[in-house]
mmCIF file of C-alpha atoms and ligand atoms in Angstrom:
data_model
loop_
_atom_site.group_PDB
_atom_site.id
_atom_site.type_symbol
_atom_site.label_atom_id
_atom_site.label_comp_id
_atom_site.label_asym_id
_atom_site.label_seq_id
_atom_site.Cartn_x
_atom_site.Cartn_y
_atom_site.Cartn_z
ATOM 1 C CA MET O 104 87.967 179.373 76.535
ATOM 2 C CA PHE O 105 84.755 177.434 76.858
ATOM 3 C CA LEU O 106 86.596 174.158 76.379
ATOM 4 C CA THR O 107 89.645 175.073 78.460
ATOM 5 C CA ARG O 108 87.335 175.418 81.430
ATOM 6 C CA ARG O 109 86.520 171.730 81.162
ATOM 7 C CA ILE O 110 87.291 170.146 84.520
ATOM 8 C CA GLN O 111 89.648 167.153 84.624
ATOM 9 C CA HIS O 112 90.013 166.398 88.303
ATOM 10 C CA CYS O 113 87.757 166.705 91.330
ATOM 11 C CA GLN O 114 88.324 169.984 93.142
ATOM 12 C CA GLN O 115 87.573 168.250 96.457
ATOM 13 C CA CYS O 116 89.674 165.075 96.271
ATOM 14 C CA GLY O 117 91.662 165.108 93.013
ATOM 15 C CA THR O 118 90.080 162.017 91.438
ATOM 16 C CA ALA O 119 89.546 162.130 87.658
ATOM 17 C CA VAL O 120 85.965 163.281 87.072
ATOM 18 C CA GLU O 121 83.338 161.750 84.812
ATOM 19 C CA TYR O 122 80.933 163.805 82.740
ATOM 20 C CA ARG O 123 77.331 162.738 83.204
ATOM 21 C CA VAL O 124 73.896 164.117 83.961
ATOM 22 C CA PRO O 125 73.326 164.024 87.732
ATOM 23 C CA PRO O 126 69.917 162.931 89.051
ATOM 24 C CA ASP O 127 67.267 165.676 88.711
ATOM 25 C CA ASP O 128 69.589 167.692 86.461
ATOM 26 C CA ASN O 129 69.354 168.229 82.700
ATOM 27 C CA ARG O 130 72.931 168.571 81.436
ATOM 28 C CA ASP O 131 76.383 167.045 81.675
ATOM 29 C CA ARG O 132 78.373 167.971 84.775
ATOM 30 C CA ALA O 133 81.808 166.937 85.981
ATOM 31 C CA VAL O 134 80.930 164.400 88.675
ATOM 32 C CA CYS O 135 83.502 162.841 90.974
ATOM 33 C CA PRO O 136 83.131 159.031 91.030
ATOM 34 C CA SER O 137 84.999 158.919 94.345
ATOM 35 C CA CYS O 138 83.424 161.558 96.609
ATOM 36 C CA GLY O 139 80.340 162.399 94.533
ATOM 37 C CA HIS O 140 81.116 166.119 94.267
ATOM 38 C CA ILE O 141 79.311 167.793 91.356
ATOM 39 C CA HIS O 142 81.113 170.713 89.655
ATOM 40 C CA TYR O 143 78.937 173.506 88.275
ATOM 41 C CA VAL O 144 80.761 175.687 85.746
ATOM 42 C CA ASN O 145 78.949 178.894 84.835
ATOM 43 C CA PRO O 146 79.681 181.884 82.597
ATOM 44 C CA LEU O 147 82.233 184.447 83.750
ATOM 45 C CA ASN O 148 81.675 188.204 83.736
ATOM 46 C CA VAL O 149 84.145 190.457 81.964
ATOM 47 C CA VAL O 150 83.768 194.084 83.088
ATOM 48 C CA GLY O 151 85.281 197.160 81.540
ATOM 49 C CA THR O 152 84.901 200.781 80.528
ATOM 50 C CA LEU O 153 84.731 203.006 77.488
ATOM 51 C CA PRO O 154 86.744 206.002 78.746
ATOM 52 C CA VAL O 155 86.088 209.245 76.894
ATOM 53 C CA TRP O 156 88.084 212.489 76.788
ATOM 54 C CA GLY O 157 86.274 215.092 74.710
ATOM 55 C CA GLU O 158 86.023 213.650 71.193
ATOM 56 C CA GLN O 159 88.525 210.891 71.931
ATOM 57 C CA VAL O 160 88.296 207.424 73.462
ATOM 58 C CA LEU O 161 90.996 205.586 75.359
ATOM 59 C CA LEU O 162 92.334 202.277 74.077
ATOM 60 C CA CYS O 163 95.002 200.032 75.561
ATOM 61 C CA ARG O 164 97.451 197.937 73.550
ATOM 62 C CA ARG O 165 97.662 194.474 75.058
ATOM 63 C CA ASN O 166 100.959 193.287 76.497
ATOM 64 C CA ILE O 167 99.558 189.793 77.172
ATOM 65 C CA GLU O 168 97.995 186.912 75.317
ATOM 66 C CA PRO O 169 95.459 186.380 73.966
ATOM 67 C CA ARG O 170 95.642 189.034 71.266
ATOM 68 C CA TYR O 171 99.058 190.420 72.243
ATOM 69 C CA GLY O 172 99.711 193.760 70.547
ATOM 70 C CA PHE O 173 96.063 194.363 69.680
ATOM 71 C CA TRP O 174 94.016 197.270 71.011
ATOM 72 C CA THR O 175 91.277 196.913 73.589
ATOM 73 C CA LEU O 176 89.105 198.851 75.957
ATOM 74 C CA PRO O 177 90.239 198.371 79.568
ATOM 75 C CA ALA O 178 88.413 195.259 80.795
ATOM 76 C CA GLY O 179 88.963 192.004 82.591
ATOM 77 C CA PHE O 180 87.432 189.263 84.669
ATOM 78 C CA MET O 181 85.315 190.363 87.576
ATOM 79 C CA GLU O 182 86.752 189.321 90.965
ATOM 80 C CA LEU O 183 84.882 187.829 93.895
ATOM 81 C CA GLY O 184 83.880 190.441 96.440
ATOM 82 C CA GLU O 185 83.429 193.325 94.029
ATOM 83 C CA THR O 186 80.508 194.803 92.116
ATOM 84 C CA THR O 187 80.458 195.186 88.336
ATOM 85 C CA GLU O 188 81.169 198.908 88.737
ATOM 86 C CA GLU O 189 84.061 198.270 91.107
ATOM 87 C CA GLY O 190 85.500 195.710 88.715
ATOM 88 C CA ALA O 191 85.220 198.036 85.732
ATOM 89 C CA ARG O 192 86.925 200.821 87.678
ATOM 90 C CA ARG O 193 89.676 198.476 88.929
ATOM 91 C CA GLU O 194 90.431 197.163 85.433
ATOM 92 C CA THR O 195 90.621 200.705 84.094
ATOM 93 C CA ASP O 196 93.094 201.583 86.836
ATOM 94 C CA GLU O 197 95.174 198.417 86.384
ATOM 95 C CA GLU O 198 95.373 198.466 82.598
ATOM 96 C CA ALA O 199 95.459 202.176 81.832
ATOM 97 C CA GLY O 200 96.214 203.873 85.140
ATOM 98 C CA ALA O 201 93.374 206.204 84.234
ATOM 99 C CA ARG O 202 91.177 208.194 86.622
ATOM 100 C CA ILE O 203 87.550 208.073 85.567
ATOM 101 C CA GLU O 204 84.013 208.920 86.523
ATOM 102 C CA LEU O 205 81.601 206.116 85.587
ATOM 103 C CA GLN O 206 78.598 207.224 83.550
ATOM 104 C CA GLY O 207 76.408 204.174 83.486
ATOM 105 C CA LEU O 208 76.132 200.714 81.991
ATOM 106 C CA TYR O 209 76.419 200.788 78.208
ATOM 107 C CA THR O 210 76.746 197.320 76.636
ATOM 108 C CA VAL O 211 75.820 193.825 77.842
ATOM 109 C CA LEU O 212 77.212 191.291 75.389
ATOM 110 C CA ASN O 213 76.682 187.536 75.590
ATOM 111 C CA VAL O 214 79.709 185.659 74.295
ATOM 112 C CA VAL O 215 78.084 182.270 74.570
ATOM 113 C CA GLY O 216 80.841 180.388 72.748
ATOM 114 C CA ALA O 217 83.388 181.577 75.301
ATOM 115 C CA GLY O 218 81.094 181.166 78.301
ATOM 116 C CA GLN O 219 81.331 184.890 79.094
ATOM 117 C CA VAL O 220 79.186 187.982 79.536
ATOM 118 C CA HIS O 221 80.920 191.291 78.821
ATOM 119 C CA LEU O 222 79.658 194.464 80.490
ATOM 120 C CA TYR O 223 81.010 197.872 79.501
ATOM 121 C CA TYR O 224 80.375 201.159 81.267
ATOM 122 C CA ARG O 225 80.735 204.558 79.696
ATOM 123 C CA ALA O 226 83.221 206.648 81.612
ATOM 124 C CA ARG O 227 84.532 210.205 81.609
ATOM 125 C CA LEU O 228 88.285 210.610 81.944
ATOM 126 C CA LEU O 229 89.244 213.097 84.644
ATOM 127 C CA ASP O 230 92.703 213.761 83.186
ATOM 128 C CA THR O 231 95.101 212.367 80.588
ATOM 129 C CA ASP O 232 97.928 211.284 82.882
ATOM 130 C CA PHE O 233 97.799 207.575 82.073
ATOM 131 C CA ALA O 234 100.044 205.073 83.791
ATOM 132 C CA PRO O 235 99.584 201.717 82.039
ATOM 133 C CA GLY O 236 100.190 198.588 84.111
ATOM 134 C CA PRO O 237 102.187 195.493 83.113
ATOM 135 C CA GLU O 238 99.331 194.090 80.998
ATOM 136 C CA THR O 239 99.426 197.116 78.685
ATOM 137 C CA ILE O 240 102.102 198.227 76.185
ATOM 138 C CA GLU O 241 100.626 201.690 75.802
ATOM 139 C CA ALA O 242 97.422 203.604 76.508
ATOM 140 C CA GLN O 243 96.396 206.122 73.869
ATOM 141 C CA LEU O 244 93.526 208.435 72.972
ATOM 142 C CA PHE O 245 91.898 208.020 69.555
ATOM 143 C CA HIS O 246 89.527 210.135 67.495
ATOM 144 C CA GLU O 247 86.868 208.133 65.649
ATOM 145 C CA HIS O 248 88.755 208.249 62.339
ATOM 146 C CA GLU O 249 91.930 207.000 64.041
ATOM 147 C CA ILE O 250 90.442 203.861 65.612
ATOM 148 C CA PRO O 251 92.479 200.810 64.494
ATOM 149 C CA TRP O 252 89.371 198.788 63.582
ATOM 150 C CA ASP O 253 91.360 195.907 62.091
ATOM 151 C CA GLN O 254 93.632 195.726 65.114
ATOM 152 C CA LEU O 255 91.021 195.529 67.853
ATOM 153 C CA ALA O 256 91.486 192.594 70.217
ATOM 154 C CA PHE O 257 87.890 191.464 70.698
ATOM 155 C CA SER O 258 84.560 191.664 68.904
ATOM 156 C CA THR O 259 82.905 192.998 72.075
ATOM 157 C CA VAL O 260 85.291 195.977 71.978
ATOM 158 C CA ARG O 261 84.452 196.592 68.320
ATOM 159 C CA LYS O 262 80.732 196.363 69.006
ATOM 160 C CA THR O 263 80.885 198.720 71.994
ATOM 161 C CA LEU O 264 82.867 201.306 70.002
ATOM 162 C CA ARG O 265 80.467 201.046 67.025
ATOM 163 C CA HIS O 266 77.502 201.701 69.313
ATOM 164 C CA TYR O 267 79.272 204.632 70.923
ATOM 165 C CA PHE O 268 80.158 206.470 67.726
ATOM 166 C CA ALA O 269 76.632 205.886 66.380
ATOM 167 C CA ASP O 270 74.951 207.077 69.597
ATOM 168 C CA ARG O 271 77.215 210.096 69.868
ATOM 169 C CA LYS O 272 75.544 211.615 66.825
ATOM 170 C CA THR O 273 72.328 211.939 68.831
ATOM 171 C CA GLU O 274 73.862 212.165 72.328
ATOM 172 C CA CYS O 275 71.398 209.429 73.288
ATOM 173 C CA PHE O 276 73.168 206.585 75.097
ATOM 174 C CA GLY O 277 70.884 203.712 76.030
ATOM 175 C CA VAL O 278 71.962 200.249 77.128
ATOM 176 C CA HIS O 279 72.726 197.882 74.252
ATOM 177 C CA CYS O 280 72.227 194.154 74.839
ATOM 178 C CA SER O 281 73.189 191.662 72.171
ATOM 179 C CA ASP O 282 74.827 188.340 71.446
ATOM 180 C CA ILE O 283 78.244 187.783 69.916
ATOM 181 C CA VAL O 284 78.020 184.767 67.632
HETATM 182 ZN ZN1 ZN D 189 86.041 163.944 94.616
#
């Protein structure tokens, strides 16, 4: 994803860009040779939740690429005009049709190779009447021993679930920050 975000044409005038270090800068940017516009591409935030119902957690089976058919926590790209909490709640509604109460930030995971930062909130499910949206094949509750570890869509989902089941033994849920290499 890092490379697919490479800019080809100027977003102001459509001219093919050149990659070079602008004056007073320290890294390559897409610079327009025609109008001089400099494009700054920065990491994207992915926001999501870890919805819990008693001993079970909610996973969604992806109906879209990448990782079609694999299981994930409800999450997606943050939109302009919303907070991280609003984004996490929206994604949970869109992908699982689940009603939740957010319980606080849980994992902050740097996925440097993909140019992303993933933020997951713990959440309490208010009921089990799920209504998955078009991006989800099915939404299902899993006990720890039922988690399809080898069919999880993303390493950030695996890491967040690992932290959760470890922390649950002590009922002590801090914020976990780490890097996905
Ligand atoms: Zn231009």
